Amino acid sequence: MSEEKPRRIAIIALNGSLDQAYPPLILASTAVAMDMEAAIFFSFYGLDIIKKNACLKVSPIGNAAAPPPFPSIPIGVPNIMGMLPGMTSVATMMMKSWMNKAGVASYEKLLEACMKSGVRMIGYQMTMDVMSVKKEDLIDGIEIGGASTFLDYACDADITLAF
Amino acid sequence: MQVVKVLDCKGKCCPEPILDIKNALKELNSGDIVELLATDKGSVNDMASWAKRTGNTIVEQKEDGGVFTFYVKKK
């Protein structure tokens, strides 16, 4: 397959919560490991994933599919409790401990895998302006681009996904 | 079968075994065989898909007590 033009995946990452950072990073890093080309276009809250010292969190509010915090008690956290100060940190800690227990790589590790393996990481300029994110706020090695940058790449992609 | 490198991915989840095998092959020559150990049940299908796409060969695989062993030959 090496003689052929490599397959290509173009991904848009729109969300910056801990759980939603995983799919784009997993698919892009795996694509490169499968001899494909990959790019992630980070837009709006997705920019949080590539910020320096990012500290992604997961919210306990409004997620009907959130598992109960204690497996022995099959009750999820009521939204009104999730609204209490500190609950986002608690939910984030729990999510991280579940992931750690399952042996899932941290998003930082997957991000590093993307950067090292040559995934094109593109911050969307317009949303950076809207969200007051400067290039120096982002980790090193991020390209800056706009809609046509993404479309130019995606025109030759076999797979295009948005998260 | 002469194994030139053993890759222990036990306890690691998707997609790490795939990322690890890709990185391991970078330093090796065509025809070299890597032994990859994994406990991720998804790795059976994932390794097959990865091999199909990349052109590397899984020359042998087995399971023993929840540990999957793959012998991967670099193309």
JSON list of C-alpha atoms in Angstrom, two decimals:
[
{"chain": "A", "resi": 1, "resn": "MET", "atom": "CA", "xyz": [0.00, 0.00, 0.00]},
{"chain": "A", "resi": 2, "resn": "SER", "atom": "CA", "xyz": [2.99, 2.26, 0.35]},
{"chain": "A", "resi": 3, "resn": "GLU", "atom": "CA", "xyz": [3.09, 2.95, -3.40]},
{"chain": "A", "resi": 4, "resn": "GLU", "atom": "CA", "xyz": [-0.40, 4.41, -3.37]},
{"chain": "A", "resi": 5, "resn": "LYS", "atom": "CA", "xyz": [-1.25, 7.86, -2.18]},
{"chain": "A", "resi": 6, "resn": "PRO", "atom": "CA", "xyz": [-1.87, 7.59, 1.55]},
{"chain": "A", "resi": 7, "resn": "ARG", "atom": "CA", "xyz": [-5.42, 7.61, 2.82]},
{"chain": "A", "resi": 8, "resn": "ARG", "atom": "CA", "xyz": [-6.38, 10.75, 4.66]},
{"chain": "A", "resi": 9, "resn": "ILE", "atom": "CA", "xyz": [-8.62, 11.75, 7.56]},
{"chain": "A", "resi": 10, "resn": "ALA", "atom": "CA", "xyz": [-9.72, 15.31, 8.31]},
{"chain": "A", "resi": 11, "resn": "ILE", "atom": "CA", "xyz": [-11.15, 15.97, 11.75]},
{"chain": "A", "resi": 12, "resn": "ILE", "atom": "CA", "xyz": [-12.83, 18.99, 13.32]},
{"chain": "A", "resi": 13, "resn": "ALA", "atom": "CA", "xyz": [-12.61, 19.24, 17.12]},
{"chain": "A", "resi": 14, "resn": "LEU", "atom": "CA", "xyz": [-15.26, 21.60, 18.46]},
{"chain": "A", "resi": 15, "resn": "ASN", "atom": "CA", "xyz": [-15.41, 20.63, 22.11]},
{"chain": "A", "resi": 16, "resn": "GLY", "atom": "CA", "xyz": [-13.02, 21.06, 24.98]},
{"chain": "A", "resi": 17, "resn": "SER", "atom": "CA", "xyz": [-14.33, 18.78, 27.67]},
{"chain": "A", "resi": 18, "resn": "LEU", "atom": "CA", "xyz": [-12.13, 15.94, 28.85]},
{"chain": "A", "resi": 19, "resn": "ASP", "atom": "CA", "xyz": [-14.23, 13.13, 27.37]},
{"chain": "A", "resi": 20, "resn": "GLN", "atom": "CA", "xyz": [-14.73, 14.89, 24.06]},
{"chain": "A", "resi": 21, "resn": "ALA", "atom": "CA", "xyz": [-11.03, 15.55, 23.60]},
{"chain": "A", "resi": 22, "resn": "TYR", "atom": "CA", "xyz": [-10.39, 11.82, 23.22]},
{"chain": "A", "resi": 23, "resn": "PRO", "atom": "CA", "xyz": [-12.06, 10.88, 19.90]},
{"chain": "A", "resi": 24, "resn": "PRO", "atom": "CA", "xyz": [-10.17, 13.34, 17.67]},
{"chain": "A", "resi": 25, "resn": "LEU", "atom": "CA", "xyz": [-6.83, 12.61, 19.36]},
{"chain": "A", "resi": 26, "resn": "ILE", "atom": "CA", "xyz": [-7.32, 8.83, 19.29]},
{"chain": "A", "resi": 27, "resn": "LEU", "atom": "CA", "xyz": [-8.44, 8.71, 15.68]},
{"chain": "A", "resi": 28, "resn": "ALA", "atom": "CA", "xyz": [-5.74, 11.06, 14.40]},
{"chain": "A", "resi": 29, "resn": "SER", "atom": "CA", "xyz": [-2.88, 9.31, 16.18]},
{"chain": "A", "resi": 30, "resn": "THR", "atom": "CA", "xyz": [-4.18, 5.88, 15.16]},
{"chain": "A", "resi": 31, "resn": "ALA", "atom": "CA", "xyz": [-4.64, 7.02, 11.57]},
{"chain": "A", "resi": 32, "resn": "VAL", "atom": "CA", "xyz": [-0.97, 7.94, 11.34]},
{"chain": "A", "resi": 33, "resn": "ALA", "atom": "CA", "xyz": [-0.07, 4.59, 12.91]},
{"chain": "A", "resi": 34, "resn": "MET", "atom": "CA", "xyz": [-2.08, 3.03, 10.07]},
{"chain": "A", "resi": 35, "resn": "ASP", "atom": "CA", "xyz": [0.03, 4.89, 7.49]},
{"chain": "A", "resi": 36, "resn": "MET", "atom": "CA", "xyz": [-2.67, 7.48, 6.88]},
{"chain": "A", "resi": 37, "resn": "GLU", "atom": "CA", "xyz": [-2.39, 11.26, 6.88]},
{"chain": "A", "resi": 38, "resn": "ALA", "atom": "CA", "xyz": [-4.36, 13.11, 9.54]},
{"chain": "A", "resi": 39, "resn": "ALA", "atom": "CA", "xyz": [-5.23, 16.66, 10.46]},
{"chain": "A", "resi": 40, "resn": "ILE", "atom": "CA", "xyz": [-7.28, 18.08, 13.31]},
{"chain": "A", "resi": 41, "resn": "PHE", "atom": "CA", "xyz": [-8.85, 21.47, 12.94]},
{"chain": "A", "resi": 42, "resn": "PHE", "atom": "CA", "xyz": [-9.43, 22.95, 16.40]},
{"chain": "A", "resi": 43, "resn": "SER", "atom": "CA", "xyz": [-12.35, 25.32, 16.54]},
{"chain": "A", "resi": 44, "resn": "PHE", "atom": "CA", "xyz": [-14.10, 27.20, 19.36]},
{"chain": "A", "resi": 45, "resn": "TYR", "atom": "CA", "xyz": [-13.98, 25.17, 22.60]},
{"chain": "A", "resi": 46, "resn": "GLY", "atom": "CA", "xyz": [-11.83, 22.58, 20.84]},
{"chain": "A", "resi": 47, "resn": "LEU", "atom": "CA", "xyz": [-8.99, 25.11, 21.13]},
{"chain": "A", "resi": 48, "resn": "ASP", "atom": "CA", "xyz": [-8.82, 24.23, 24.83]},
{"chain": "A", "resi": 49, "resn": "ILE", "atom": "CA", "xyz": [-7.34, 20.86, 23.90]},
{"chain": "A", "resi": 50, "resn": "ILE", "atom": "CA", "xyz": [-4.22, 22.48, 22.46]},
{"chain": "A", "resi": 51, "resn": "LYS", "atom": "CA", "xyz": [-3.76, 25.24, 25.00]},
{"chain": "A", "resi": 52, "resn": "LYS", "atom": "CA", "xyz": [-0.55, 25.31, 27.03]},
{"chain": "A", "resi": 53, "resn": "ASN", "atom": "CA", "xyz": [-1.21, 23.95, 30.53]},
{"chain": "A", "resi": 54, "resn": "ALA", "atom": "CA", "xyz": [-4.68, 22.88, 29.46]},
{"chain": "A", "resi": 55, "resn": "CYS", "atom": "CA", "xyz": [-6.67, 21.36, 32.27]},
{"chain": "A", "resi": 56, "resn": "LEU", "atom": "CA", "xyz": [-9.65, 19.72, 30.60]},
{"chain": "A", "resi": 57, "resn": "LYS", "atom": "CA", "xyz": [-12.65, 18.91, 32.74]},
{"chain": "A", "resi": 58, "resn": "VAL", "atom": "CA", "xyz": [-15.88, 17.02, 32.47]},
{"chain": "A", "resi": 59, "resn": "SER", "atom": "CA", "xyz": [-19.16, 18.51, 33.63]},
{"chain": "A", "resi": 60, "resn": "PRO", "atom": "CA", "xyz": [-21.55, 16.50, 35.82]},
{"chain": "A", "resi": 61, "resn": "ILE", "atom": "CA", "xyz": [-24.51, 18.60, 34.61]},
{"chain": "A", "resi": 62, "resn": "GLY", "atom": "CA", "xyz": [-26.87, 17.74, 31.82]},
{"chain": "A", "resi": 63, "resn": "ASN", "atom": "CA", "xyz": [-25.31, 14.42, 30.88]},
{"chain": "A", "resi": 64, "resn": "ALA", "atom": "CA", "xyz": [-28.07, 11.84, 31.14]},
{"chain": "A", "resi": 65, "resn": "ALA", "atom": "CA", "xyz": [-25.61, 9.06, 30.28]},
{"chain": "A", "resi": 66, "resn": "ALA", "atom": "CA", "xyz": [-23.15, 9.87, 33.07]},
{"chain": "A", "resi": 67, "resn": "PRO", "atom": "CA", "xyz": [-22.57, 6.71, 35.09]},
{"chain": "A", "resi": 68, "resn": "PRO", "atom": "CA", "xyz": [-23.44, 6.71, 38.79]},
{"chain": "A", "resi": 69, "resn": "PRO", "atom": "CA", "xyz": [-20.45, 7.79, 40.92]},
{"chain": "A", "resi": 70, "resn": "PHE", "atom": "CA", "xyz": [-20.66, 4.66, 43.05]},
{"chain": "A", "resi": 71, "resn": "PRO", "atom": "CA", "xyz": [-21.34, 1.51, 41.03]},
{"chain": "A", "resi": 72, "resn": "SER", "atom": "CA", "xyz": [-23.05, -0.14, 44.01]},
{"chain": "A", "resi": 73, "resn": "ILE", "atom": "CA", "xyz": [-25.66, 2.64, 44.14]},
{"chain": "A", "resi": 74, "resn": "PRO", "atom": "CA", "xyz": [-27.32, 2.88, 40.72]},
{"chain": "A", "resi": 75, "resn": "ILE", "atom": "CA", "xyz": [-28.22, 6.56, 40.99]},
{"chain": "A", "resi": 76, "resn": "GLY", "atom": "CA", "xyz": [-26.63, 9.27, 38.93]},
{"chain": "A", "resi": 77, "resn": "VAL", "atom": "CA", "xyz": [-25.76, 12.68, 40.35]},
{"chain": "A", "resi": 78, "resn": "PRO", "atom": "CA", "xyz": [-28.89, 14.87, 40.15]},
{"chain": "A", "resi": 79, "resn": "ASN", "atom": "CA", "xyz": [-28.29, 17.99, 38.05]},
{"chain": "A", "resi": 80, "resn": "ILE", "atom": "CA", "xyz": [-29.06, 20.23, 41.01]},
{"chain": "A", "resi": 81, "resn": "MET", "atom": "CA", "xyz": [-26.18, 18.63, 42.93]},
{"chain": "A", "resi": 82, "resn": "GLY", "atom": "CA", "xyz": [-23.93, 18.85, 39.92]},
{"chain": "A", "resi": 83, "resn": "MET", "atom": "CA", "xyz": [-24.43, 22.60, 40.07]},
{"chain": "A", "resi": 84, "resn": "LEU", "atom": "CA", "xyz": [-22.77, 22.90, 43.47]},
{"chain": "A", "resi": 85, "resn": "PRO", "atom": "CA", "xyz": [-19.33, 24.52, 43.50]},
{"chain": "A", "resi": 86, "resn": "GLY", "atom": "CA", "xyz": [-16.54, 21.98, 43.11]},
{"chain": "A", "resi": 87, "resn": "MET", "atom": "CA", "xyz": [-18.69, 19.31, 41.49]},
{"chain": "A", "resi": 88, "resn": "THR", "atom": "CA", "xyz": [-17.03, 19.71, 38.09]},
{"chain": "A", "resi": 89, "resn": "SER", "atom": "CA", "xyz": [-13.68, 18.99, 39.72]},
{"chain": "A", "resi": 90, "resn": "VAL", "atom": "CA", "xyz": [-15.14, 15.97, 41.49]},
{"chain": "A", "resi": 91, "resn": "ALA", "atom": "CA", "xyz": [-16.62, 14.63, 38.24]},
{"chain": "A", "resi": 92, "resn": "THR", "atom": "CA", "xyz": [-13.31, 15.23, 36.47]},
{"chain": "A", "resi": 93, "resn": "MET", "atom": "CA", "xyz": [-11.37, 13.42, 39.18]},
{"chain": "A", "resi": 94, "resn": "MET", "atom": "CA", "xyz": [-13.74, 10.46, 38.95]},
{"chain": "A", "resi": 95, "resn": "MET", "atom": "CA", "xyz": [-13.55, 10.31, 35.18]},
{"chain": "A", "resi": 96, "resn": "LYS", "atom": "CA", "xyz": [-9.75, 10.41, 35.31]},
{"chain": "A", "resi": 97, "resn": "SER", "atom": "CA", "xyz": [-9.62, 7.67, 37.93]},
{"chain": "A", "resi": 98, "resn": "TRP", "atom": "CA", "xyz": [-11.96, 5.44, 35.88]},
{"chain": "A", "resi": 99, "resn": "MET", "atom": "CA", "xyz": [-9.84, 5.98, 32.81]},
{"chain": "A", "resi": 100, "resn": "ASN", "atom": "CA", "xyz": [-6.67, 5.35, 34.71]},
{"chain": "A", "resi": 101, "resn": "LYS", "atom": "CA", "xyz": [-8.09, 2.14, 36.14]},
{"chain": "A", "resi": 102, "resn": "ALA", "atom": "CA", "xyz": [-9.07, 0.97, 32.67]},
{"chain": "A", "resi": 103, "resn": "GLY", "atom": "CA", "xyz": [-5.55, 1.70, 31.43]},
{"chain": "A", "resi": 104, "resn": "VAL", "atom": "CA", "xyz": [-6.59, 4.47, 29.05]},
{"chain": "A", "resi": 105, "resn": "ALA", "atom": "CA", "xyz": [-3.82, 6.86, 28.04]},
{"chain": "A", "resi": 106, "resn": "SER", "atom": "CA", "xyz": [-4.16, 10.43, 29.30]},
{"chain": "A", "resi": 107, "resn": "TYR", "atom": "CA", "xyz": [-5.21, 12.99, 26.70]},
{"chain": "A", "resi": 108, "resn": "GLU", "atom": "CA", "xyz": [-1.85, 14.69, 27.21]},
{"chain": "A", "resi": 109, "resn": "LYS", "atom": "CA", "xyz": [-0.14, 11.50, 26.10]},
{"chain": "A", "resi": 110, "resn": "LEU", "atom": "CA", "xyz": [-2.38, 11.18, 23.04]},
{"chain": "A", "resi": 111, "resn": "LEU", "atom": "CA", "xyz": [-1.83, 14.83, 22.22]},
{"chain": "A", "resi": 112, "resn": "GLU", "atom": "CA", "xyz": [1.91, 14.26, 22.35]},
{"chain": "A", "resi": 113, "resn": "ALA", "atom": "CA", "xyz": [1.50, 11.18, 20.12]},
{"chain": "A", "resi": 114, "resn": "CYS", "atom": "CA", "xyz": [-0.35, 13.33, 17.59]},
{"chain": "A", "resi": 115, "resn": "MET", "atom": "CA", "xyz": [2.30, 16.04, 17.66]},
{"chain": "A", "resi": 116, "resn": "LYS", "atom": "CA", "xyz": [5.21, 13.60, 17.39]},
{"chain": "A", "resi": 117, "resn": "SER", "atom": "CA", "xyz": [3.69, 11.45, 14.66]},
{"chain": "A", "resi": 118, "resn": "GLY", "atom": "CA", "xyz": [3.07, 14.37, 12.34]},
{"chain": "A", "resi": 119, "resn": "VAL", "atom": "CA", "xyz": [-0.66, 14.92, 12.64]},
{"chain": "A", "resi": 120, "resn": "ARG", "atom": "CA", "xyz": [-1.35, 18.39, 11.25]},
{"chain": "A", "resi": 121, "resn": "MET", "atom": "CA", "xyz": [-2.73, 20.37, 14.17]},
{"chain": "A", "resi": 122, "resn": "ILE", "atom": "CA", "xyz": [-4.53, 23.50, 13.02]},
{"chain": "A", "resi": 123, "resn": "GLY", "atom": "CA", "xyz": [-6.02, 26.21, 15.21]},
{"chain": "A", "resi": 124, "resn": "TYR", "atom": "CA", "xyz": [-8.90, 28.02, 13.55]},
{"chain": "A", "resi": 125, "resn": "GLN", "atom": "CA", "xyz": [-7.92, 31.70, 13.45]},
{"chain": "A", "resi": 126, "resn": "MET", "atom": "CA", "xyz": [-11.42, 33.16, 13.47]},
{"chain": "A", "resi": 127, "resn": "THR", "atom": "CA", "xyz": [-12.43, 31.25, 16.60]},
{"chain": "A", "resi": 128, "resn": "MET", "atom": "CA", "xyz": [-9.12, 32.14, 18.24]},
{"chain": "A", "resi": 129, "resn": "ASP", "atom": "CA", "xyz": [-10.02, 35.81, 17.76]},
{"chain": "A", "resi": 130, "resn": "VAL", "atom": "CA", "xyz": [-13.54, 35.24, 19.12]},
{"chain": "A", "resi": 131, "resn": "MET", "atom": "CA", "xyz": [-12.26, 33.32, 22.14]},
{"chain": "A", "resi": 132, "resn": "SER", "atom": "CA", "xyz": [-9.28, 35.68, 22.69]},
{"chain": "A", "resi": 133, "resn": "VAL", "atom": "CA", "xyz": [-6.80, 32.87, 22.21]},
{"chain": "A", "resi": 134, "resn": "LYS", "atom": "CA", "xyz": [-3.37, 33.95, 20.98]},
{"chain": "A", "resi": 135, "resn": "LYS", "atom": "CA", "xyz": [-0.92, 31.70, 19.12]},
{"chain": "A", "resi": 136, "resn": "GLU", "atom": "CA", "xyz": [1.42, 31.83, 22.11]},
{"chain": "A", "resi": 137, "resn": "ASP", "atom": "CA", "xyz": [-1.38, 30.46, 24.30]},
{"chain": "A", "resi": 138, "resn": "LEU", "atom": "CA", "xyz": [-1.25, 27.26, 22.26]},
{"chain": "A", "resi": 139, "resn": "ILE", "atom": "CA", "xyz": [1.33, 24.52, 22.52]},
{"chain": "A", "resi": 140, "resn": "ASP", "atom": "CA", "xyz": [4.28, 24.73, 20.13]},
{"chain": "A", "resi": 141, "resn": "GLY", "atom": "CA", "xyz": [3.87, 23.29, 16.67]},
{"chain": "A", "resi": 142, "resn": "ILE", "atom": "CA", "xyz": [0.28, 24.31, 16.06]},
{"chain": "A", "resi": 143, "resn": "GLU", "atom": "CA", "xyz": [-0.50, 25.73, 12.63]},
{"chain": "A", "resi": 144, "resn": "ILE", "atom": "CA", "xyz": [-2.98, 28.54, 12.30]},
{"chain": "A", "resi": 145, "resn": "GLY", "atom": "CA", "xyz": [-5.50, 28.42, 9.51]},
{"chain": "A", "resi": 146, "resn": "GLY", "atom": "CA", "xyz": [-8.98, 29.20, 8.34]},
{"chain": "A", "resi": 147, "resn": "ALA", "atom": "CA", "xyz": [-11.89, 27.54, 6.64]},
{"chain": "A", "resi": 148, "resn": "SER", "atom": "CA", "xyz": [-10.16, 27.27, 3.29]},
{"chain": "A", "resi": 149, "resn": "THR", "atom": "CA", "xyz": [-7.10, 25.67, 4.94]},
{"chain": "A", "resi": 150, "resn": "PHE", "atom": "CA", "xyz": [-9.35, 22.94, 6.27]},
{"chain": "A", "resi": 151, "resn": "LEU", "atom": "CA", "xyz": [-11.34, 22.54, 3.08]},
{"chain": "A", "resi": 152, "resn": "ASP", "atom": "CA", "xyz": [-8.18, 22.37, 0.98]},
{"chain": "A", "resi": 153, "resn": "TYR", "atom": "CA", "xyz": [-7.02, 19.48, 3.18]},
{"chain": "A", "resi": 154, "resn": "ALA", "atom": "CA", "xyz": [-10.46, 17.86, 3.45]},
{"chain": "A", "resi": 155, "resn": "CYS", "atom": "CA", "xyz": [-11.01, 17.93, -0.33]},
{"chain": "A", "resi": 156, "resn": "ASP", "atom": "CA", "xyz": [-8.48, 15.13, -0.62]},
{"chain": "A", "resi": 157, "resn": "ALA", "atom": "CA", "xyz": [-9.61, 13.28, 2.51]},
{"chain": "A", "resi": 158, "resn": "ASP", "atom": "CA", "xyz": [-11.18, 9.84, 2.51]},
{"chain": "A", "resi": 159, "resn": "ILE", "atom": "CA", "xyz": [-12.77, 10.42, 5.91]},
{"chain": "A", "resi": 160, "resn": "THR", "atom": "CA", "xyz": [-14.04, 13.66, 7.43]},
{"chain": "A", "resi": 161, "resn": "LEU", "atom": "CA", "xyz": [-15.40, 13.82, 10.94]},
{"chain": "A", "resi": 162, "resn": "ALA", "atom": "CA", "xyz": [-16.47, 16.49, 13.38]},
{"chain": "A", "resi": 163, "resn": "PHE", "atom": "CA", "xyz": [-16.60, 16.08, 17.15]},
{"chain": "B", "resi": 1, "resn": "MET", "atom": "CA", "xyz": [10.88, -17.63, 14.35]},
{"chain": "B", "resi": 2, "resn": "GLN", "atom": "CA", "xyz": [13.38, -15.10, 15.57]},
{"chain": "B", "resi": 3, "resn": "VAL", "atom": "CA", "xyz": [11.90, -12.25, 17.55]},
{"chain": "B", "resi": 4, "resn": "VAL", "atom": "CA", "xyz": [14.02, -9.10, 17.45]},
{"chain": "B", "resi": 5, "resn": "LYS", "atom": "CA", "xyz": [11.91, -7.10, 19.88]},
{"chain": "B", "resi": 6, "resn": "VAL", "atom": "CA", "xyz": [9.29, -7.77, 22.53]},
{"chain": "B", "resi": 7, "resn": "LEU", "atom": "CA", "xyz": [6.68, -5.09, 23.09]},
{"chain": "B", "resi": 8, "resn": "ASP", "atom": "CA", "xyz": [4.79, -5.36, 26.35]},
{"chain": "B", "resi": 9, "resn": "CYS", "atom": "CA", "xyz": [1.44, -3.58, 26.01]},
{"chain": "B", "resi": 10, "resn": "LYS", "atom": "CA", "xyz": [-0.26, -5.47, 28.81]},
{"chain": "B", "resi": 11, "resn": "GLY", "atom": "CA", "xyz": [-2.68, -3.23, 30.68]},
{"chain": "B", "resi": 12, "resn": "LYS", "atom": "CA", "xyz": [-2.77, -0.68, 27.88]},
{"chain": "B", "resi": 13, "resn": "CYS", "atom": "CA", "xyz": [-5.96, 0.23, 26.08]},
{"chain": "B", "resi": 14, "resn": "CYS", "atom": "CA", "xyz": [-6.86, 1.24, 22.58]},
{"chain": "B", "resi": 15, "resn": "PRO", "atom": "CA", "xyz": [-5.15, 2.90, 20.79]},
{"chain": "B", "resi": 16, "resn": "GLU", "atom": "CA", "xyz": [-1.82, 2.50, 22.57]},
{"chain": "B", "resi": 17, "resn": "PRO", "atom": "CA", "xyz": [-0.83, -0.99, 21.34]},
{"chain": "B", "resi": 18, "resn": "ILE", "atom": "CA", "xyz": [-1.28, 0.24, 17.75]},
{"chain": "B", "resi": 19, "resn": "LEU", "atom": "CA", "xyz": [0.73, 3.41, 18.39]},
{"chain": "B", "resi": 20, "resn": "ASP", "atom": "CA", "xyz": [3.43, 1.36, 20.13]},
{"chain": "B", "resi": 21, "resn": "ILE", "atom": "CA", "xyz": [3.78, -1.21, 17.36]},
{"chain": "B", "resi": 22, "resn": "LYS", "atom": "CA", "xyz": [3.99, 1.53, 14.76]},
{"chain": "B", "resi": 23, "resn": "ASN", "atom": "CA", "xyz": [6.77, 3.25, 16.72]},
{"chain": "B", "resi": 24, "resn": "ALA", "atom": "CA", "xyz": [8.59, -0.02, 17.34]},
{"chain": "B", "resi": 25, "resn": "LEU", "atom": "CA", "xyz": [8.65, -0.91, 13.64]},
{"chain": "B", "resi": 26, "resn": "LYS", "atom": "CA", "xyz": [10.24, 2.43, 12.74]},
{"chain": "B", "resi": 27, "resn": "GLU", "atom": "CA", "xyz": [13.58, 1.34, 14.14]},
{"chain": "B", "resi": 28, "resn": "LEU", "atom": "CA", "xyz": [13.52, -2.12, 12.59]},
{"chain": "B", "resi": 29, "resn": "ASN", "atom": "CA", "xyz": [14.27, -3.63, 9.18]},
{"chain": "B", "resi": 30, "resn": "SER", "atom": "CA", "xyz": [11.97, -5.26, 6.69]},
{"chain": "B", "resi": 31, "resn": "GLY", "atom": "CA", "xyz": [11.33, -8.88, 7.69]},
{"chain": "B", "resi": 32, "resn": "ASP", "atom": "CA", "xyz": [12.06, -8.31, 11.39]},
{"chain": "B", "resi": 33, "resn": "ILE", "atom": "CA", "xyz": [9.58, -9.87, 13.79]},
{"chain": "B", "resi": 34, "resn": "VAL", "atom": "CA", "xyz": [8.16, -8.12, 16.85]},
{"chain": "B", "resi": 35, "resn": "GLU", "atom": "CA", "xyz": [6.33, -9.95, 19.61]},
{"chain": "B", "resi": 36, "resn": "LEU", "atom": "CA", "xyz": [3.52, -7.81, 21.01]},
{"chain": "B", "resi": 37, "resn": "LEU", "atom": "CA", "xyz": [1.77, -8.74, 24.26]},
{"chain": "B", "resi": 38, "resn": "ALA", "atom": "CA", "xyz": [-1.60, -7.18, 24.97]},
{"chain": "B", "resi": 39, "resn": "THR", "atom": "CA", "xyz": [-4.50, -7.63, 27.35]},
{"chain": "B", "resi": 40, "resn": "ASP", "atom": "CA", "xyz": [-6.88, -5.31, 25.49]},
{"chain": "B", "resi": 41, "resn": "LYS", "atom": "CA", "xyz": [-9.57, -7.61, 24.05]},
{"chain": "B", "resi": 42, "resn": "GLY", "atom": "CA", "xyz": [-10.12, -5.16, 21.21]},
{"chain": "B", "resi": 43, "resn": "SER", "atom": "CA", "xyz": [-6.54, -5.64, 20.10]},
{"chain": "B", "resi": 44, "resn": "VAL", "atom": "CA", "xyz": [-7.44, -8.83, 18.20]},
{"chain": "B", "resi": 45, "resn": "ASN", "atom": "CA", "xyz": [-9.61, -6.96, 15.71]},
{"chain": "B", "resi": 46, "resn": "ASP", "atom": "CA", "xyz": [-7.52, -3.81, 15.87]},
{"chain": "B", "resi": 47, "resn": "MET", "atom": "CA", "xyz": [-4.25, -5.56, 15.07]},
{"chain": "B", "resi": 48, "resn": "ALA", "atom": "CA", "xyz": [-5.90, -7.34, 12.12]},
{"chain": "B", "resi": 49, "resn": "SER", "atom": "CA", "xyz": [-7.22, -4.04, 10.73]},
{"chain": "B", "resi": 50, "resn": "TRP", "atom": "CA", "xyz": [-3.92, -2.31, 11.31]},
{"chain": "B", "resi": 51, "resn": "ALA", "atom": "CA", "xyz": [-2.01, -5.10, 9.54]},
{"chain": "B", "resi": 52, "resn": "LYS", "atom": "CA", "xyz": [-4.43, -5.06, 6.61]},
{"chain": "B", "resi": 53, "resn": "ARG", "atom": "CA", "xyz": [-4.03, -1.31, 6.17]},
{"chain": "B", "resi": 54, "resn": "THR", "atom": "CA", "xyz": [-0.29, -1.06, 6.68]},
{"chain": "B", "resi": 55, "resn": "GLY", "atom": "CA", "xyz": [0.77, -4.21, 4.83]},
{"chain": "B", "resi": 56, "resn": "ASN", "atom": "CA", "xyz": [2.66, -5.63, 7.80]},
{"chain": "B", "resi": 57, "resn": "THR", "atom": "CA", "xyz": [1.94, -9.28, 8.56]},
{"chain": "B", "resi": 58, "resn": "ILE", "atom": "CA", "xyz": [0.72, -11.00, 11.70]},
{"chain": "B", "resi": 59, "resn": "VAL", "atom": "CA", "xyz": [2.52, -14.29, 11.21]},
{"chain": "B", "resi": 60, "resn": "GLU", "atom": "CA", "xyz": [1.12, -15.88, 14.35]},
{"chain": "B", "resi": 61, "resn": "GLN", "atom": "CA", "xyz": [-1.14, -15.02, 17.24]},
{"chain": "B", "resi": 62, "resn": "LYS", "atom": "CA", "xyz": [-2.30, -16.77, 20.38]},
{"chain": "B", "resi": 63, "resn": "GLU", "atom": "CA", "xyz": [-4.15, -16.19, 23.61]},
{"chain": "B", "resi": 64, "resn": "ASP", "atom": "CA", "xyz": [-3.16, -17.49, 26.98]},
{"chain": "B", "resi": 65, "resn": "GLY", "atom": "CA", "xyz": [-4.97, -16.53, 30.18]},
{"chain": "B", "resi": 66, "resn": "GLY", "atom": "CA", "xyz": [-6.22, -13.21, 28.81]},
{"chain": "B", "resi": 67, "resn": "VAL", "atom": "CA", "xyz": [-2.89, -12.23, 27.28]},
{"chain": "B", "resi": 68, "resn": "PHE", "atom": "CA", "xyz": [-2.87, -11.94, 23.51]},
{"chain": "B", "resi": 69, "resn": "THR", "atom": "CA", "xyz": [0.43, -12.46, 21.75]},
{"chain": "B", "resi": 70, "resn": "PHE", "atom": "CA", "xyz": [0.98, -11.23, 18.21]},
{"chain": "B", "resi": 71, "resn": "TYR", "atom": "CA", "xyz": [4.04, -11.91, 16.09]},
{"chain": "B", "resi": 72, "resn": "VAL", "atom": "CA", "xyz": [4.27, -9.06, 13.64]},
{"chain": "B", "resi": 73, "resn": "LYS", "atom": "CA", "xyz": [6.58, -9.15, 10.63]},
{"chain": "B", "resi": 74, "resn": "LYS", "atom": "CA", "xyz": [7.57, -5.79, 9.23]},
{"chain": "B", "resi": 75, "resn": "LYS", "atom": "CA", "xyz": [6.88, -5.43, 5.52]}
]
